[in-house]
Tab-separated table of C-alpha atoms in Angstrom:
chain	number	residue	atom	x	y	z
A	26	MET	CA	-0.134	-0.572	-0.140
A	27	LEU	CA	1.186	3.451	-0.853
A	28	GLN	CA	2.035	6.371	1.604
A	29	ALA	CA	0.203	8.831	2.027
A	30	PRO	CA	2.308	12.025	1.397
A	31	ALA	CA	2.589	13.427	4.695
A	32	ILE	CA	0.374	16.974	3.712
A	33	LEU	CA	-2.287	14.326	3.728
A	34	SER	CA	-1.881	12.998	7.507
A	35	GLN	CA	-4.335	12.555	9.378
A	36	LYS	CA	-2.046	15.243	11.560
A	37	THR	CA	-2.318	17.774	9.697
A	38	PHE	CA	-6.178	17.830	9.307
A	39	ASP	CA	-6.186	17.975	12.938
A	40	ALA	CA	-8.580	20.738	14.771
A	41	HIS	CA	-6.935	21.346	17.228
A	42	ARG	CA	-3.732	20.808	15.195
A	43	VAL	CA	-4.638	23.286	12.517
A	44	ARG	CA	-6.390	26.289	14.953
A	45	ALA	CA	-2.294	25.894	16.445
A	46	ASP	CA	-0.904	26.739	12.800
A	47	PHE	CA	-2.752	28.759	11.933
A	48	PRO	CA	-4.415	31.696	14.496
A	49	LEU	CA	-6.164	33.558	11.933
A	50	LEU	CA	-8.480	30.869	12.168
A	51	SER	CA	-9.166	31.539	15.768
A	52	GLY	CA	-10.319	34.873	15.281
A	53	THR	CA	-7.019	36.086	17.155
A	54	MET	CA	-3.242	37.325	15.562
A	55	GLN	CA	-0.730	37.710	17.220
A	56	GLY	CA	-2.621	37.565	20.291
A	57	LYS	CA	-4.738	39.707	19.713
A	58	PRO	CA	-8.402	40.237	17.798
A	59	LEU	CA	-9.024	39.673	14.489
A	60	VAL	CA	-10.733	42.549	12.357
A	61	TYR	CA	-10.399	41.145	8.870
A	62	LEU	CA	-10.634	44.399	6.449
A	63	ASP	CA	-9.278	43.475	3.224
A	64	ASN	CA	-12.783	41.989	1.888
A	65	ALA	CA	-11.589	43.747	-1.379
A	66	ALA	CA	-9.030	41.030	-1.822
A	67	THR	CA	-11.492	38.548	-0.636
A	68	THR	CA	-13.978	37.401	2.438
A	69	GLN	CA	-14.067	35.268	5.129
A	70	LYS	CA	-17.156	32.607	4.563
A	71	PRO	CA	-20.300	32.564	6.725
A	72	ASN	CA	-20.578	28.878	8.312
A	73	SER	CA	-23.761	28.130	6.007
A	74	VAL	CA	-21.019	28.884	3.931
A	75	ILE	CA	-18.633	26.262	4.759
A	76	GLU	CA	-21.156	23.839	5.922
A	77	THR	CA	-23.274	23.324	2.179
A	78	ILE	CA	-19.524	22.649	1.431
A	79	ARG	CA	-18.686	20.112	3.801
A	80	LEU	CA	-22.517	18.534	3.306
A	81	TYR	CA	-22.191	18.326	-0.918
A	82	TYR	CA	-18.735	16.120	0.066
A	83	GLU	CA	-19.964	13.935	2.950
A	84	SER	CA	-23.928	13.122	1.344
A	85	LEU	CA	-23.505	14.038	-2.838
A	86	ASN	CA	-20.933	14.339	-4.271
A	87	ALA	CA	-20.778	13.482	-7.523
A	88	ASN	CA	-21.001	15.221	-11.575
A	89	ILE	CA	-23.461	17.024	-13.006
A	90	HIS	CA	-25.512	17.006	-16.183
A	91	ARG	CA	-23.690	13.365	-16.933
A	92	GLY	CA	-25.224	11.156	-14.199
A	93	VAL	CA	-28.703	8.798	-14.862
A	94	TYR	CA	-28.554	7.631	-10.571
A	95	GLN	CA	-30.034	10.048	-8.128
A	96	LEU	CA	-26.583	11.092	-6.777
A	97	SER	CA	-25.586	13.148	-9.480
A	98	GLN	CA	-29.321	13.581	-10.452
A	99	GLY	CA	-29.645	15.917	-7.031
A	100	ALA	CA	-26.142	17.098	-7.516
A	101	THR	CA	-27.386	18.855	-10.740
A	102	ASP	CA	-30.876	19.945	-9.194
A	103	ALA	CA	-28.727	21.422	-6.476
A	104	TYR	CA	-26.054	22.884	-9.150
A	105	GLU	CA	-29.198	24.728	-11.363
A	106	GLY	CA	-31.042	25.619	-7.974
A	107	ALA	CA	-28.294	27.976	-7.230
A	108	ARG	CA	-27.791	28.732	-11.430
A	109	GLU	CA	-31.611	30.185	-11.039
A	110	LYS	CA	-31.016	31.611	-7.585
A	111	VAL	CA	-28.630	33.964	-9.812
A	112	ARG	CA	-30.564	34.997	-11.914
A	113	ARG	CA	-32.949	36.699	-9.483
A	114	PHE	CA	-30.030	38.057	-8.052
A	115	LEU	CA	-29.035	39.707	-10.843
A	116	ASN	CA	-32.437	40.251	-12.282
A	117	ALA	CA	-30.940	38.592	-15.850
A	118	GLY	CA	-33.608	37.598	-18.354
A	119	ASP	CA	-33.565	33.608	-18.054
A	120	SER	CA	-31.272	31.191	-16.598
A	121	GLY	CA	-29.552	31.066	-19.362
A	122	GLU	CA	-27.631	34.001	-19.191
A	123	ILE	CA	-25.499	33.038	-16.031
A	124	ILE	CA	-22.613	32.161	-16.979
A	125	TYR	CA	-20.631	29.729	-14.905
A	126	THR	CA	-17.045	30.381	-14.833
A	127	ARG	CA	-13.229	30.500	-12.302
A	128	GLY	CA	-14.770	34.304	-11.299
A	129	THR	CA	-14.508	38.130	-12.355
A	130	THR	CA	-11.468	37.201	-14.392
A	131	GLU	CA	-12.400	33.759	-16.733
A	132	GLY	CA	-15.487	36.280	-17.712
A	133	ILE	CA	-14.093	39.418	-19.254
A	134	ASN	CA	-11.433	37.321	-21.219
A	135	LEU	CA	-14.609	35.443	-22.323
A	136	VAL	CA	-16.073	38.223	-23.755
A	137	ALA	CA	-12.697	39.993	-24.964
A	138	HIS	CA	-11.251	35.699	-26.968
A	139	SER	CA	-14.965	34.893	-27.559
A	140	TRP	CA	-16.742	37.884	-28.908
A	141	GLY	CA	-13.630	41.003	-29.308
A	142	ARG	CA	-11.201	38.585	-31.402
A	143	SER	CA	-14.502	37.628	-33.246
A	144	ILE	CA	-15.858	40.824	-34.549
A	145	LEU	CA	-12.414	43.089	-33.957
A	146	LYS	CA	-10.388	44.270	-36.907
A	147	PRO	CA	-7.922	46.816	-37.869
A	148	GLY	CA	-9.697	51.130	-37.115
A	149	ASP	CA	-11.288	49.904	-34.438
A	150	GLU	CA	-11.482	50.562	-30.505
A	151	VAL	CA	-11.931	49.288	-27.331
A	152	ILE	CA	-12.463	51.777	-24.563
A	153	ILE	CA	-12.046	50.570	-19.959
A	154	THR	CA	-11.505	53.205	-17.631
A	155	ALA	CA	-7.936	54.707	-16.208
A	156	MET	CA	-9.377	52.815	-12.500
A	157	GLU	CA	-8.999	49.337	-14.334
A	158	HIS	CA	-8.218	46.002	-12.253
A	159	HIS	CA	-5.444	44.047	-13.963
A	160	SER	CA	-7.914	41.858	-15.497
A	161	ASN	CA	-10.317	44.845	-17.127
A	162	ILE	CA	-6.585	45.633	-18.814
A	163	VAL	CA	-4.802	42.340	-20.128
A	164	PRO	CA	-7.253	40.565	-21.132
A	165	TRP	CA	-8.360	43.945	-24.237
A	166	GLN	CA	-4.180	44.650	-24.881
A	167	MET	CA	-4.024	40.598	-25.651
A	168	VAL	CA	-7.042	41.254	-27.364
A	169	CYS	CA	-6.269	44.635	-29.146
A	170	GLN	CA	-2.902	43.527	-30.348
A	171	ALA	CA	-4.438	40.557	-32.133
A	172	THR	CA	-6.723	41.874	-34.208
A	173	GLY	CA	-4.466	45.286	-34.622
A	174	ALA	CA	-8.018	47.298	-32.745
A	175	ARG	CA	-6.702	49.817	-30.365
A	176	LEU	CA	-6.933	50.484	-27.078
A	177	ARG	CA	-8.043	54.188	-25.202
A	178	VAL	CA	-8.260	54.601	-21.614
A	179	VAL	CA	-10.523	57.148	-20.024
A	180	PRO	CA	-9.026	59.379	-17.437
A	181	ILE	CA	-9.436	60.418	-13.933
A	182	ASN	CA	-9.444	63.549	-11.969
A	183	ASP	CA	-7.548	64.180	-8.979
A	184	ASN	CA	-10.693	63.054	-6.677
A	185	GLY	CA	-9.962	59.221	-8.463
A	186	GLU	CA	-13.926	59.816	-10.532
A	187	LEU	CA	-13.757	59.848	-14.337
A	188	MET	CA	-13.298	62.269	-16.473
A	189	LEU	CA	-17.646	61.612	-18.347
A	190	ALA	CA	-16.255	64.568	-20.524
A	191	ASP	CA	-13.214	62.541	-21.990
A	192	PHE	CA	-15.748	59.680	-22.010
A	193	ALA	CA	-18.413	60.412	-24.300
A	194	GLY	CA	-16.073	62.358	-26.351
A	195	MET	CA	-13.617	59.054	-26.997
A	196	LEU	CA	-17.356	57.191	-28.430
A	197	GLY	CA	-18.266	56.723	-31.927
A	198	GLY	CA	-18.121	55.088	-34.867
A	199	ARG	CA	-14.674	52.645	-34.614
A	200	THR	CA	-15.734	52.578	-30.799
A	201	LYS	CA	-17.217	48.472	-30.826
A	202	ILE	CA	-16.316	47.622	-26.608
A	203	VAL	CA	-16.776	49.057	-23.765
A	204	SER	CA	-15.342	48.177	-20.664
A	205	MET	CA	-15.652	49.512	-17.265
A	206	VAL	CA	-15.498	49.345	-13.406
A	207	HIS	CA	-18.660	49.376	-11.939
A	208	CYS	CA	-16.760	49.528	-8.173
A	209	SER	CA	-13.161	50.644	-8.348
A	210	ASN	CA	-11.864	47.835	-5.727
A	211	SER	CA	-8.755	50.713	-4.893
A	212	LEU	CA	-10.639	53.777	-4.985
A	213	GLY	CA	-13.436	52.560	-3.975
A	214	THR	CA	-14.969	54.538	-6.414
A	215	VAL	CA	-18.695	53.882	-7.973
A	216	ASN	CA	-19.218	54.517	-11.316
A	217	PRO	CA	-22.198	55.740	-13.045
A	218	VAL	CA	-22.925	52.721	-14.984
A	219	LYS	CA	-25.878	52.571	-16.055
A	220	GLN	CA	-25.081	56.443	-17.454
A	221	LEU	CA	-21.501	54.981	-18.508
A	222	VAL	CA	-24.039	52.537	-20.702
A	223	GLY	CA	-26.394	54.061	-22.037
A	224	LEU	CA	-24.447	57.195	-23.892
A	225	ALA	CA	-21.978	53.233	-25.248
A	226	ARG	CA	-24.766	51.838	-26.603
A	227	GLN	CA	-25.929	55.378	-28.483
A	228	CYS	CA	-23.100	54.571	-30.797
A	229	GLY	CA	-23.536	51.087	-30.756
A	230	ALA	CA	-21.008	49.768	-28.783
A	231	VAL	CA	-20.872	46.101	-26.317
A	232	THR	CA	-20.506	47.071	-23.079
A	233	ILE	CA	-19.574	44.508	-19.818
A	234	VAL	CA	-19.572	45.433	-16.607
A	235	ASP	CA	-16.450	44.471	-13.693
A	236	GLY	CA	-19.105	44.005	-10.758
A	237	ALA	CA	-16.679	42.281	-8.309
A	238	GLN	CA	-16.701	44.339	-5.874
A	239	TRP	CA	-20.245	46.179	-6.518
A	240	VAL	CA	-21.975	42.988	-6.073
A	241	ALA	CA	-21.700	42.540	-2.337
A	242	HIS	CA	-22.848	46.053	-0.695
A	243	HIS	CA	-26.131	46.849	-3.118
A	244	PRO	CA	-28.724	45.352	-5.399
A	245	THR	CA	-27.616	45.383	-8.659
A	246	ASP	CA	-29.862	44.609	-11.803
A	247	VAL	CA	-28.453	43.763	-15.910
A	248	ARG	CA	-31.514	45.155	-16.993
A	249	ASP	CA	-31.227	48.642	-15.785
A	250	ILE	CA	-28.222	48.982	-16.362
A	251	GLY	CA	-28.702	47.335	-19.787
A	252	CYS	CA	-25.250	46.820	-19.489
A	253	ASP	CA	-24.429	44.306	-22.652
A	254	PHE	CA	-22.619	41.631	-19.797
A	255	TYR	CA	-21.749	42.078	-16.326
A	256	ALA	CA	-18.999	40.168	-14.757
A	257	LEU	CA	-18.640	38.317	-11.010
A	258	SER	CA	-16.879	37.307	-7.998
A	259	GLY	CA	-17.456	34.467	-5.966
A	260	HIS	CA	-15.309	35.071	-3.062
A	261	LYS	CA	-15.905	38.002	-3.009
A	262	LEU	CA	-19.975	37.849	-2.200
A	263	PHE	CA	-18.365	35.473	0.390
A	264	GLY	CA	-18.838	32.641	-0.520
A	265	PRO	CA	-15.838	30.082	-2.023
A	266	THR	CA	-12.856	30.933	-4.230
A	267	GLY	CA	-12.898	29.370	-8.159
A	268	ILE	CA	-16.982	30.499	-8.745
A	269	GLY	CA	-18.083	33.181	-10.202
A	270	ILE	CA	-20.647	34.049	-12.652
A	271	LEU	CA	-20.964	36.266	-16.234
A	272	TYR	CA	-24.054	37.302	-16.865
A	273	GLY	CA	-24.480	37.762	-20.949
A	274	ARG	CA	-27.323	39.158	-22.864
A	275	ARG	CA	-28.990	36.539	-24.794
A	276	GLU	CA	-28.056	37.500	-28.471
A	277	LEU	CA	-25.331	38.138	-27.974
A	278	LEU	CA	-24.081	34.500	-26.139
A	279	ASP	CA	-26.200	32.711	-29.036
A	280	ALA	CA	-24.035	34.318	-31.372
A	281	MET	CA	-20.338	34.091	-29.378
A	282	PRO	CA	-18.169	31.262	-30.305
A	283	PRO	CA	-16.495	28.844	-27.082
A	284	TYR	CA	-14.707	30.248	-25.849
A	285	GLN	CA	-12.964	26.860	-24.241
A	286	GLY	CA	-13.936	22.779	-25.687
A	287	GLY	CA	-14.938	19.889	-24.354
A	288	GLY	CA	-17.535	18.403	-21.292
A	289	ASP	CA	-20.808	19.793	-21.192
A	290	MET	CA	-20.051	22.688	-23.787
A	291	ILE	CA	-20.971	20.220	-26.855
A	292	SER	CA	-24.149	18.828	-28.150
A	293	SER	CA	-22.411	16.591	-30.138
A	294	VAL	CA	-18.915	15.158	-31.449
A	295	THR	CA	-17.467	13.528	-34.904
A	296	PHE	CA	-13.907	13.160	-35.914
A	297	GLU	CA	-15.239	15.410	-38.352
A	298	LYS	CA	-17.567	17.876	-36.803
A	299	THR	CA	-18.484	19.439	-33.539
A	300	SER	CA	-21.753	21.008	-33.013
A	301	TRP	CA	-22.409	22.894	-29.684
A	302	ASN	CA	-24.323	22.990	-26.610
A	303	GLU	CA	-27.210	25.407	-26.098
A	304	LEU	CA	-26.494	28.387	-22.807
A	305	PRO	CA	-25.638	27.910	-20.795
A	306	TYR	CA	-23.454	24.979	-21.413
A	307	LYS	CA	-21.654	25.925	-24.217
A	308	PHE	CA	-19.741	28.383	-22.157
A	309	GLU	CA	-19.200	25.649	-20.156
A	310	ALA	CA	-16.708	23.094	-20.744
A	311	GLY	CA	-15.040	20.481	-18.478
A	312	THR	CA	-16.589	18.811	-14.892
A	313	PRO	CA	-16.973	23.168	-12.864
A	314	ASN	CA	-16.346	24.054	-9.681
A	315	ILE	CA	-19.428	21.981	-8.179
A	316	GLU	CA	-19.519	22.699	-4.767
């Protein structure tokens, strides 16, 4: 019999040992009460979240969408039930517009590489703001480099506010994509996204909103905002890491090519041709973070 690695030993999982090795888990840090203020990076998890994850692995651990036995059906029902809760949370039109991702970063990359690469041409323009997180800068740099499009950046003033006149002045016939943060992770600035989206749509641009820092604090209605895409992360919303949401309008998601291949994103496969699954599964390749 193979010996388990030391990291998987019972000693490692002993509750008292964990609390001794990681004082953070006991509610103290260096002998003082712990006050955690880093929610912009990630949130601590409520017991209800931790217990639900534990119960899934103890009582419902099975793959989804591909088993006819009771355990798999139960996991699938719970998984899709969570999708419907997210739809209501964002007020999306239907659950097919709710794509599971690994987080905000993957959601933005999905749009950039699936939609952006398919529609951008030399001379087209992508507009972002000077207060964006790296995950809303680098994907657009990559896509612009690949397509010949130009990346433009809306400046901010000394108060950390977006310069709205400059934003409006940048919009035009060449503007194809506008991607903006709802609430800045570094400045705390809350952008008037509904107004910005409205201006962008007047020139026919597709709009993406990074909602990672916003959704934990205020109600979010994607249909009221009017955006085409809205991305968020679970781990900044008191959920686990490795899970996120991309909301997208059905007309655009239907028109976009898949981002990754394999698993649930296919309807049928032959060596000559593959047909894609319906929404939202077209964009959910492989076994997801079910828990």
